[in-house]
mmCIF file of C-alpha atoms and ligand atoms in Angstrom:
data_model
loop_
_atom_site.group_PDB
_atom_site.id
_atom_site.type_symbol
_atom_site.label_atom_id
_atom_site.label_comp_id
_atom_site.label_asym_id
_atom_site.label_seq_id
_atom_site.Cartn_x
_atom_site.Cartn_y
_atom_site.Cartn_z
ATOM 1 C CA UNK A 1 -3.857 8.151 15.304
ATOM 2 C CA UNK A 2 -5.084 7.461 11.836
ATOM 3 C CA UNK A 3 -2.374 7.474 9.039
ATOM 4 C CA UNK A 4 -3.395 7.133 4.718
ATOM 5 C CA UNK A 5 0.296 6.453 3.565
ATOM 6 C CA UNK A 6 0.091 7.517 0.196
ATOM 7 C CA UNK A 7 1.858 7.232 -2.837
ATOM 8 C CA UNK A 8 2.859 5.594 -6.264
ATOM 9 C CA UNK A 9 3.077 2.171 -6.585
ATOM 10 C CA UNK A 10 6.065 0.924 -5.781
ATOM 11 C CA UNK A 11 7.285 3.957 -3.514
ATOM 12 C CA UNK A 12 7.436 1.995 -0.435
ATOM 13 C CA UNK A 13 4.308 2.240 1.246
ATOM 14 C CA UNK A 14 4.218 -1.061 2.560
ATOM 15 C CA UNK A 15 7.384 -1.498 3.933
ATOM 16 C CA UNK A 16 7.203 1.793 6.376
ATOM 17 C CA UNK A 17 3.610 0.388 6.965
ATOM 18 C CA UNK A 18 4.376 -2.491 8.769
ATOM 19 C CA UNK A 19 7.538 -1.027 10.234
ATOM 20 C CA UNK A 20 5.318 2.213 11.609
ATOM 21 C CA UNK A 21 2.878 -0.617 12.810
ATOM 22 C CA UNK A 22 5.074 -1.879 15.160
ATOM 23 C CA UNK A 23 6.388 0.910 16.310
ATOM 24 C CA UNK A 24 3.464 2.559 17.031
ATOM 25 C CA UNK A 25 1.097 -0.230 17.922
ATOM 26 C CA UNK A 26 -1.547 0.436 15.661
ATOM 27 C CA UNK A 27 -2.918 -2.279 12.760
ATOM 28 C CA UNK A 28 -0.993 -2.093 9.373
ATOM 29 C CA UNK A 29 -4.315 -2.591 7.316
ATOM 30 C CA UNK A 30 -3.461 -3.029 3.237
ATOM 31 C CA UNK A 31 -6.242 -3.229 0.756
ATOM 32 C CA UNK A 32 -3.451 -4.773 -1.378
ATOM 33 C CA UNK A 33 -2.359 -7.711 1.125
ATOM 34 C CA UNK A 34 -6.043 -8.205 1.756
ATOM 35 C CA UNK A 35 -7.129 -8.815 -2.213
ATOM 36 C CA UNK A 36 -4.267 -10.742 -2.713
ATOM 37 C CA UNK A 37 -4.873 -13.326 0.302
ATOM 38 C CA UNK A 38 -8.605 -13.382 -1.088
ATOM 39 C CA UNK A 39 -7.652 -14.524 -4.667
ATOM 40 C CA UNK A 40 -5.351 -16.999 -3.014
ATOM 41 C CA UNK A 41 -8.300 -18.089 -1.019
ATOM 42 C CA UNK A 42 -10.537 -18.029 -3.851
ATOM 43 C CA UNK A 43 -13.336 -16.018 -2.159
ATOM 44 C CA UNK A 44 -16.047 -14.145 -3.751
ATOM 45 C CA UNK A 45 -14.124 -11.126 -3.811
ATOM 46 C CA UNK A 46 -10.761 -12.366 -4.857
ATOM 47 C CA UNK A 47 -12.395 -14.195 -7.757
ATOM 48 C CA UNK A 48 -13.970 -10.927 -9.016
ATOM 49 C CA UNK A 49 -10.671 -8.623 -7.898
ATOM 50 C CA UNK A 50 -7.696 -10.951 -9.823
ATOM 51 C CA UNK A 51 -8.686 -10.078 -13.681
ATOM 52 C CA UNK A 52 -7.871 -6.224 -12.139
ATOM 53 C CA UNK A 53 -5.256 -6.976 -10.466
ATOM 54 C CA UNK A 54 -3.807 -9.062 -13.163
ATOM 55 C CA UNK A 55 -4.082 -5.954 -15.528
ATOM 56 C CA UNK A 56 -3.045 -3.138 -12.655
ATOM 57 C CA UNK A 57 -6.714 -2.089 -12.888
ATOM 58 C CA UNK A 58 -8.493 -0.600 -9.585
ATOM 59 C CA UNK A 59 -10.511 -3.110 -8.570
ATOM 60 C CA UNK A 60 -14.608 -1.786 -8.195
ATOM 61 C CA UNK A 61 -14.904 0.858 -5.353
ATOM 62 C CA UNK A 62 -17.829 -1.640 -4.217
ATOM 63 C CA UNK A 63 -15.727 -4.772 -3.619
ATOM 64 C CA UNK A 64 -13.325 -2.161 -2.453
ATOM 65 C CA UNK A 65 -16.123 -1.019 0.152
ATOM 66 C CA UNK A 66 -16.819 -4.444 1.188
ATOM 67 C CA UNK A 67 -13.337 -5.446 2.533
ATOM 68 C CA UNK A 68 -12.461 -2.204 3.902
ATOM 69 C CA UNK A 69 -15.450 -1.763 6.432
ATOM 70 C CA UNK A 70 -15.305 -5.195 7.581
ATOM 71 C CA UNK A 71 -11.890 -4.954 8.833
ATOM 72 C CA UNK A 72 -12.097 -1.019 10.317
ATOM 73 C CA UNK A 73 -15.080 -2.456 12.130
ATOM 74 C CA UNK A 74 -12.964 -5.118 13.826
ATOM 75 C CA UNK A 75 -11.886 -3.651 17.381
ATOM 76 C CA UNK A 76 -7.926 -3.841 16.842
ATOM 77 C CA UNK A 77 -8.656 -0.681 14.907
ATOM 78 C CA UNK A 78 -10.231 1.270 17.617
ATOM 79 C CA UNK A 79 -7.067 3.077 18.695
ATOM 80 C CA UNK A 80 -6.173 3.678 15.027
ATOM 81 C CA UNK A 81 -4.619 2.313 11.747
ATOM 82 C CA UNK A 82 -2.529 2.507 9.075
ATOM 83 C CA UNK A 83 -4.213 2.589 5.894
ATOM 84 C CA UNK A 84 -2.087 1.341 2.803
ATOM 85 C CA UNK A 85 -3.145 1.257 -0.686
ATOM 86 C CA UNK A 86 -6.783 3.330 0.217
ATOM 87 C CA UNK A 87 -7.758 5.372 -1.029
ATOM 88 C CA UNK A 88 -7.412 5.191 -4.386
ATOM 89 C CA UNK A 89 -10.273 7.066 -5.796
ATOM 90 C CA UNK A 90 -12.104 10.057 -4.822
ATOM 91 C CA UNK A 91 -15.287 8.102 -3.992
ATOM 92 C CA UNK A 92 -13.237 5.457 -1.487
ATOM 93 C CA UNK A 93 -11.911 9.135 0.053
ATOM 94 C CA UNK A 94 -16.009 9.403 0.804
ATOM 95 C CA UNK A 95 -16.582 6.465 1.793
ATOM 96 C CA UNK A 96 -13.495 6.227 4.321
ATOM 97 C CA UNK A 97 -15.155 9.310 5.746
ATOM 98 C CA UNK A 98 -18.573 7.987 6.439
ATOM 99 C CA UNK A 99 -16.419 5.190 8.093
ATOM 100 C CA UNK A 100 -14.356 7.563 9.816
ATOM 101 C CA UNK A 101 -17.512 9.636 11.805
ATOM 102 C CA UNK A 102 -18.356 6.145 13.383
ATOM 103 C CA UNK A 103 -14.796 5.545 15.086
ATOM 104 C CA UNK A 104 -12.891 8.010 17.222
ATOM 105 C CA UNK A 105 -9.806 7.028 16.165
ATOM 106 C CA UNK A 106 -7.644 10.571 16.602
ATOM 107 C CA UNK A 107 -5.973 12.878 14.115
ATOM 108 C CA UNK A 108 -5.840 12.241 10.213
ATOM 109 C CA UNK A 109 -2.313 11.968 8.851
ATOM 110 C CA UNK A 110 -1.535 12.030 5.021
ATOM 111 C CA UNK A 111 2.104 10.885 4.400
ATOM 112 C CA UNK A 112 2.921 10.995 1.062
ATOM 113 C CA UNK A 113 5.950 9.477 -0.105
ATOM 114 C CA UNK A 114 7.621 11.025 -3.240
ATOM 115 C CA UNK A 115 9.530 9.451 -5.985
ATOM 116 C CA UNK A 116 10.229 9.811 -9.532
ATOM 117 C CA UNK A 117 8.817 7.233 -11.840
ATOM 118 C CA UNK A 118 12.317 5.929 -13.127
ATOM 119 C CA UNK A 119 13.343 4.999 -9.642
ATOM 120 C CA UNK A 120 9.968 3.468 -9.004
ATOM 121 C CA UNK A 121 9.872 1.309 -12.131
ATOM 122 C CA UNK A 122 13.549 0.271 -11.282
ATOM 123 C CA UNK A 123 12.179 -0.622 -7.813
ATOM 124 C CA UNK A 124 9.024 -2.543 -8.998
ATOM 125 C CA UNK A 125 11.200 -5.058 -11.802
ATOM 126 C CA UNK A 126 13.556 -5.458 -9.143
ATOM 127 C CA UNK A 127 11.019 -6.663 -6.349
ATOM 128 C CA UNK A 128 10.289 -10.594 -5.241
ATOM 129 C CA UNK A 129 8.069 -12.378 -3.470
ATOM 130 C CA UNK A 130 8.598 -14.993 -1.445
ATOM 131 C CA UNK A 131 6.171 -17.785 -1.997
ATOM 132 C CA UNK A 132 6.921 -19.627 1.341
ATOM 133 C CA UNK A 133 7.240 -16.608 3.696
ATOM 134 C CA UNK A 134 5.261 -13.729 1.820
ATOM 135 C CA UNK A 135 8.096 -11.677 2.561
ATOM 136 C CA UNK A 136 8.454 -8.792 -0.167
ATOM 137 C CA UNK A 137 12.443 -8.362 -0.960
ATOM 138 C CA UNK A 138 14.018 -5.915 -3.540
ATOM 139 C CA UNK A 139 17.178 -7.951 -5.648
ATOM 140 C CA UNK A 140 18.789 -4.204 -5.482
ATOM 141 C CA UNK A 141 19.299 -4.470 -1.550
ATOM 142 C CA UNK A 142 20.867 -7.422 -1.158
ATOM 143 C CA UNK A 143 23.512 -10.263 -2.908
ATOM 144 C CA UNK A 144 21.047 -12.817 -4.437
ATOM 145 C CA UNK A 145 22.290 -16.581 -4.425
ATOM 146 C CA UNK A 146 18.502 -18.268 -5.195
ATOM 147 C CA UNK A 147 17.459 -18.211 -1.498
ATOM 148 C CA UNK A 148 14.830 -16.159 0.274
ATOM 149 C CA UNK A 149 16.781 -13.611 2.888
ATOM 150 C CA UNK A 150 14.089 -13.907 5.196
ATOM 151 C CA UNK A 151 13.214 -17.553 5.653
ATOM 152 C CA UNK A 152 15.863 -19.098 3.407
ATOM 153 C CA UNK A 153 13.935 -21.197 1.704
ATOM 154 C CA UNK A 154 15.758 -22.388 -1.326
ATOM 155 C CA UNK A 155 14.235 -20.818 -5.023
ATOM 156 C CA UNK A 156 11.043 -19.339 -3.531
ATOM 157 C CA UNK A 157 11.328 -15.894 -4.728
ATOM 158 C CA UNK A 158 8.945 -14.834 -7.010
ATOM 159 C CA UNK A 159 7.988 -11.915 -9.404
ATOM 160 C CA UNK A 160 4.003 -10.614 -8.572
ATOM 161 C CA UNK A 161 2.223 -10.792 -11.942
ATOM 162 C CA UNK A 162 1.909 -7.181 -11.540
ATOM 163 C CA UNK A 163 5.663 -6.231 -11.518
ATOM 164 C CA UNK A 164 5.597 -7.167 -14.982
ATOM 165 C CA UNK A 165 6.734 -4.370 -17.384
ATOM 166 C CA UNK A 166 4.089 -3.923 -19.302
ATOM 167 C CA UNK A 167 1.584 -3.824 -16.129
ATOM 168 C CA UNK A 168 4.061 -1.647 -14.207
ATOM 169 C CA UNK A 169 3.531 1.138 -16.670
ATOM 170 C CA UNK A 170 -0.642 1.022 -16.775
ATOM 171 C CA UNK A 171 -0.072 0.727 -12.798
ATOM 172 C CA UNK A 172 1.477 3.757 -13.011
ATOM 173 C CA UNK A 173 -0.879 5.617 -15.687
ATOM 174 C CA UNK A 174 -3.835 4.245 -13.245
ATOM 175 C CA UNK A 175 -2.403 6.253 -10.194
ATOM 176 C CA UNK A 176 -1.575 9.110 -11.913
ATOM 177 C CA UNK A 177 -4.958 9.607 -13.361
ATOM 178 C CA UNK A 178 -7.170 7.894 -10.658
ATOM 179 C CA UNK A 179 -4.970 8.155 -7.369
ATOM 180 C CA UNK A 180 -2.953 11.329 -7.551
ATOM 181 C CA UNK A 181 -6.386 13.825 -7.213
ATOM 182 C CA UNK A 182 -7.121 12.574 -4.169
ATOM 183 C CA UNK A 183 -4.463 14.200 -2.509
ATOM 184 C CA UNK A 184 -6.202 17.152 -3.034
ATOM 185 C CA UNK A 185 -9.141 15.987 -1.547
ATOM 186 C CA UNK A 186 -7.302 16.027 2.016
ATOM 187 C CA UNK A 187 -6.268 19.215 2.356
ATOM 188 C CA UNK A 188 -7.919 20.262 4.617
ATOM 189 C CA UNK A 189 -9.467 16.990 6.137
ATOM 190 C CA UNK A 190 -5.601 15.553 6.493
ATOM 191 C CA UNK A 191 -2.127 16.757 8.342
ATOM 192 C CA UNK A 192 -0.394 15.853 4.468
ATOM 193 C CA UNK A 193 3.340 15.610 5.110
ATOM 194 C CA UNK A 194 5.725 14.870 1.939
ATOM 195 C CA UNK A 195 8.217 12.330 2.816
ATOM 196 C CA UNK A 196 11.911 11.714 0.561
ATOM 197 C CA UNK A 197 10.668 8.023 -0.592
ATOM 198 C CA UNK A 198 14.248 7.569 -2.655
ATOM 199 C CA UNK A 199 16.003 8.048 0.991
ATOM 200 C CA UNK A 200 17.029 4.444 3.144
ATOM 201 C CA UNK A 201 14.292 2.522 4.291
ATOM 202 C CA UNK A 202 15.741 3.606 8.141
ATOM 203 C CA UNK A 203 15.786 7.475 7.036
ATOM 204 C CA UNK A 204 12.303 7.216 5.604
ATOM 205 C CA UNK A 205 10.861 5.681 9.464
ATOM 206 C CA UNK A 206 13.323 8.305 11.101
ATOM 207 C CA UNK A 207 11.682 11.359 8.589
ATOM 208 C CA UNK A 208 8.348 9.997 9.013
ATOM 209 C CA UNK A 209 8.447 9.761 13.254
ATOM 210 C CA UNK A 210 9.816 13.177 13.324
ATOM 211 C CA UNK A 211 7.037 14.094 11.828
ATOM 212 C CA UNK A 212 4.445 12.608 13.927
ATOM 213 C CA UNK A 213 5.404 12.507 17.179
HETATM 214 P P1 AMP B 1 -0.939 -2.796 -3.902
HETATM 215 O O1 AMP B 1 -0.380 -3.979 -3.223
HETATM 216 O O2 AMP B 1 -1.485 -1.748 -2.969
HETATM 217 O O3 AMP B 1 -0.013 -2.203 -4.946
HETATM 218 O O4 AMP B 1 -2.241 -3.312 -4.717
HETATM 219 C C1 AMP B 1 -2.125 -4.286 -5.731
HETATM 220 C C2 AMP B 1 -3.344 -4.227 -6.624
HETATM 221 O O5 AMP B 1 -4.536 -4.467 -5.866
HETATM 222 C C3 AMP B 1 -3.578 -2.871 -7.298
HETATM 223 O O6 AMP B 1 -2.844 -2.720 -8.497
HETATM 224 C C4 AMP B 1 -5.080 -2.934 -7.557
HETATM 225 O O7 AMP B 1 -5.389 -3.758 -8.660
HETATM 226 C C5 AMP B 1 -5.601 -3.634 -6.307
HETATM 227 N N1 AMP B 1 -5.930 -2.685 -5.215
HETATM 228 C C6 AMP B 1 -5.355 -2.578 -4.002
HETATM 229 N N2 AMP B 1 -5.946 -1.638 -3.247
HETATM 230 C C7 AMP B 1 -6.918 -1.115 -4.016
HETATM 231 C C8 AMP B 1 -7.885 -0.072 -3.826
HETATM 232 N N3 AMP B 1 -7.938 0.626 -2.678
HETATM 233 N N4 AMP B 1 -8.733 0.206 -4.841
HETATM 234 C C9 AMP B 1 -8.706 -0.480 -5.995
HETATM 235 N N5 AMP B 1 -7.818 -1.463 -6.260
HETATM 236 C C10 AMP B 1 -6.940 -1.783 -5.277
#
């Protein structure tokens, strides 16, 4: 089974990504996660992708292109994925199909997870990082007291450059203009289901599996 979990920023795509993962025994793969653990590692890529990122840009379709066939290639992917964060533009749509033809990965699911902007904006200012787990935690779910939730580690959470106000809003224009068409675009390549993002994280799975099973 291939899933494209789709959406605005900030909707939740990750979270039901790595949760569906599990469930389902397929690879969460996230062009996101990816680009950041490049710039951290200071790779050819990352060093080229972090001015964009920096800015909630799209990073270039061709660096884009070079992480994303790499890692379909890789054989965990063979039974199918979870693609979070692709694509973003019409042309990575394309590409992802040329990819597609090679693998024979089963049916093409679109899940597109709605929310309006003032709940995702409220989401996004309200989301940390920790730097000692990676963990991604939202100060709205939980009492904070300076410690991590996941790993406890004392004053490691974090706000991503790119939760910033200012770069929440151009994250958001970007999608709009860039991401939202390509929904289109599936129509009739893609089984698109629209998922309640604003729901509980547990609700969204639940919605979601009844969906695909
Ligand atoms: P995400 O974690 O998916 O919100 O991605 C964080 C940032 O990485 C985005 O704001 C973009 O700058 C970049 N990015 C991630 N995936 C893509 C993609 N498929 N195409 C272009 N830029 C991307």
């Amino acid at each position: 089974m291939r899933i494209l979990i789709f959406g605005a920023p900030g909707v939740g795509k990750g979270t039901q990504a790595k949760i569906l993962s599990s469930k389902l025994g397929i690879p969460h793969i996230s062009t996101g996660d990816m680009l950041r653990s490049a710039v951290e590692n200071k790779t050819e890529f990352g060093l080229k992708a972090k001015s964009f990122m920096d800015q909630g840009e799209l990073v270039p379709d061709e660096i884009i292109a070079g992480i994303i066939k790499d890692r379909l290639n890789n054989p965990d992917s063979e039974m199918g994925f979870i693609l979070d964060g692709i694509p973003r533009t019409i042309i990575q749509a394309e590409l992802l199909d040329r990819i597609f033809i090679e693998l024979n990965a089963g049916p093409l699911y679109l899940l597109k997870l709605d929310a309006a902007d003032d709940i995702i904006i409220k989401r996004l200012s309200n989301r940390r990082q920790c730097n000692v787990c990676n963990s991604i935690v939202n100060l709205m779910d939980f009492e904070y007291k300076g410690d991590c939730p996941v790993c406890n580690a004392e004053n490691s959470l974090i706000k991503r450059r790119d939760d910033e106000e200012e770069v929440i809003a151009n994250r958001l224009k970007v999608y709009e203009e860039s991401t939202a068409p390509v929904l289109d675009y599936y129509k009739e390549k893609a089984i698109t289901v629209h998922i309640d993002g604003t729901q509980k994280i547990e609700a969204v799975t639940r919605n979601i599996l009844e969906h695909i099973k």
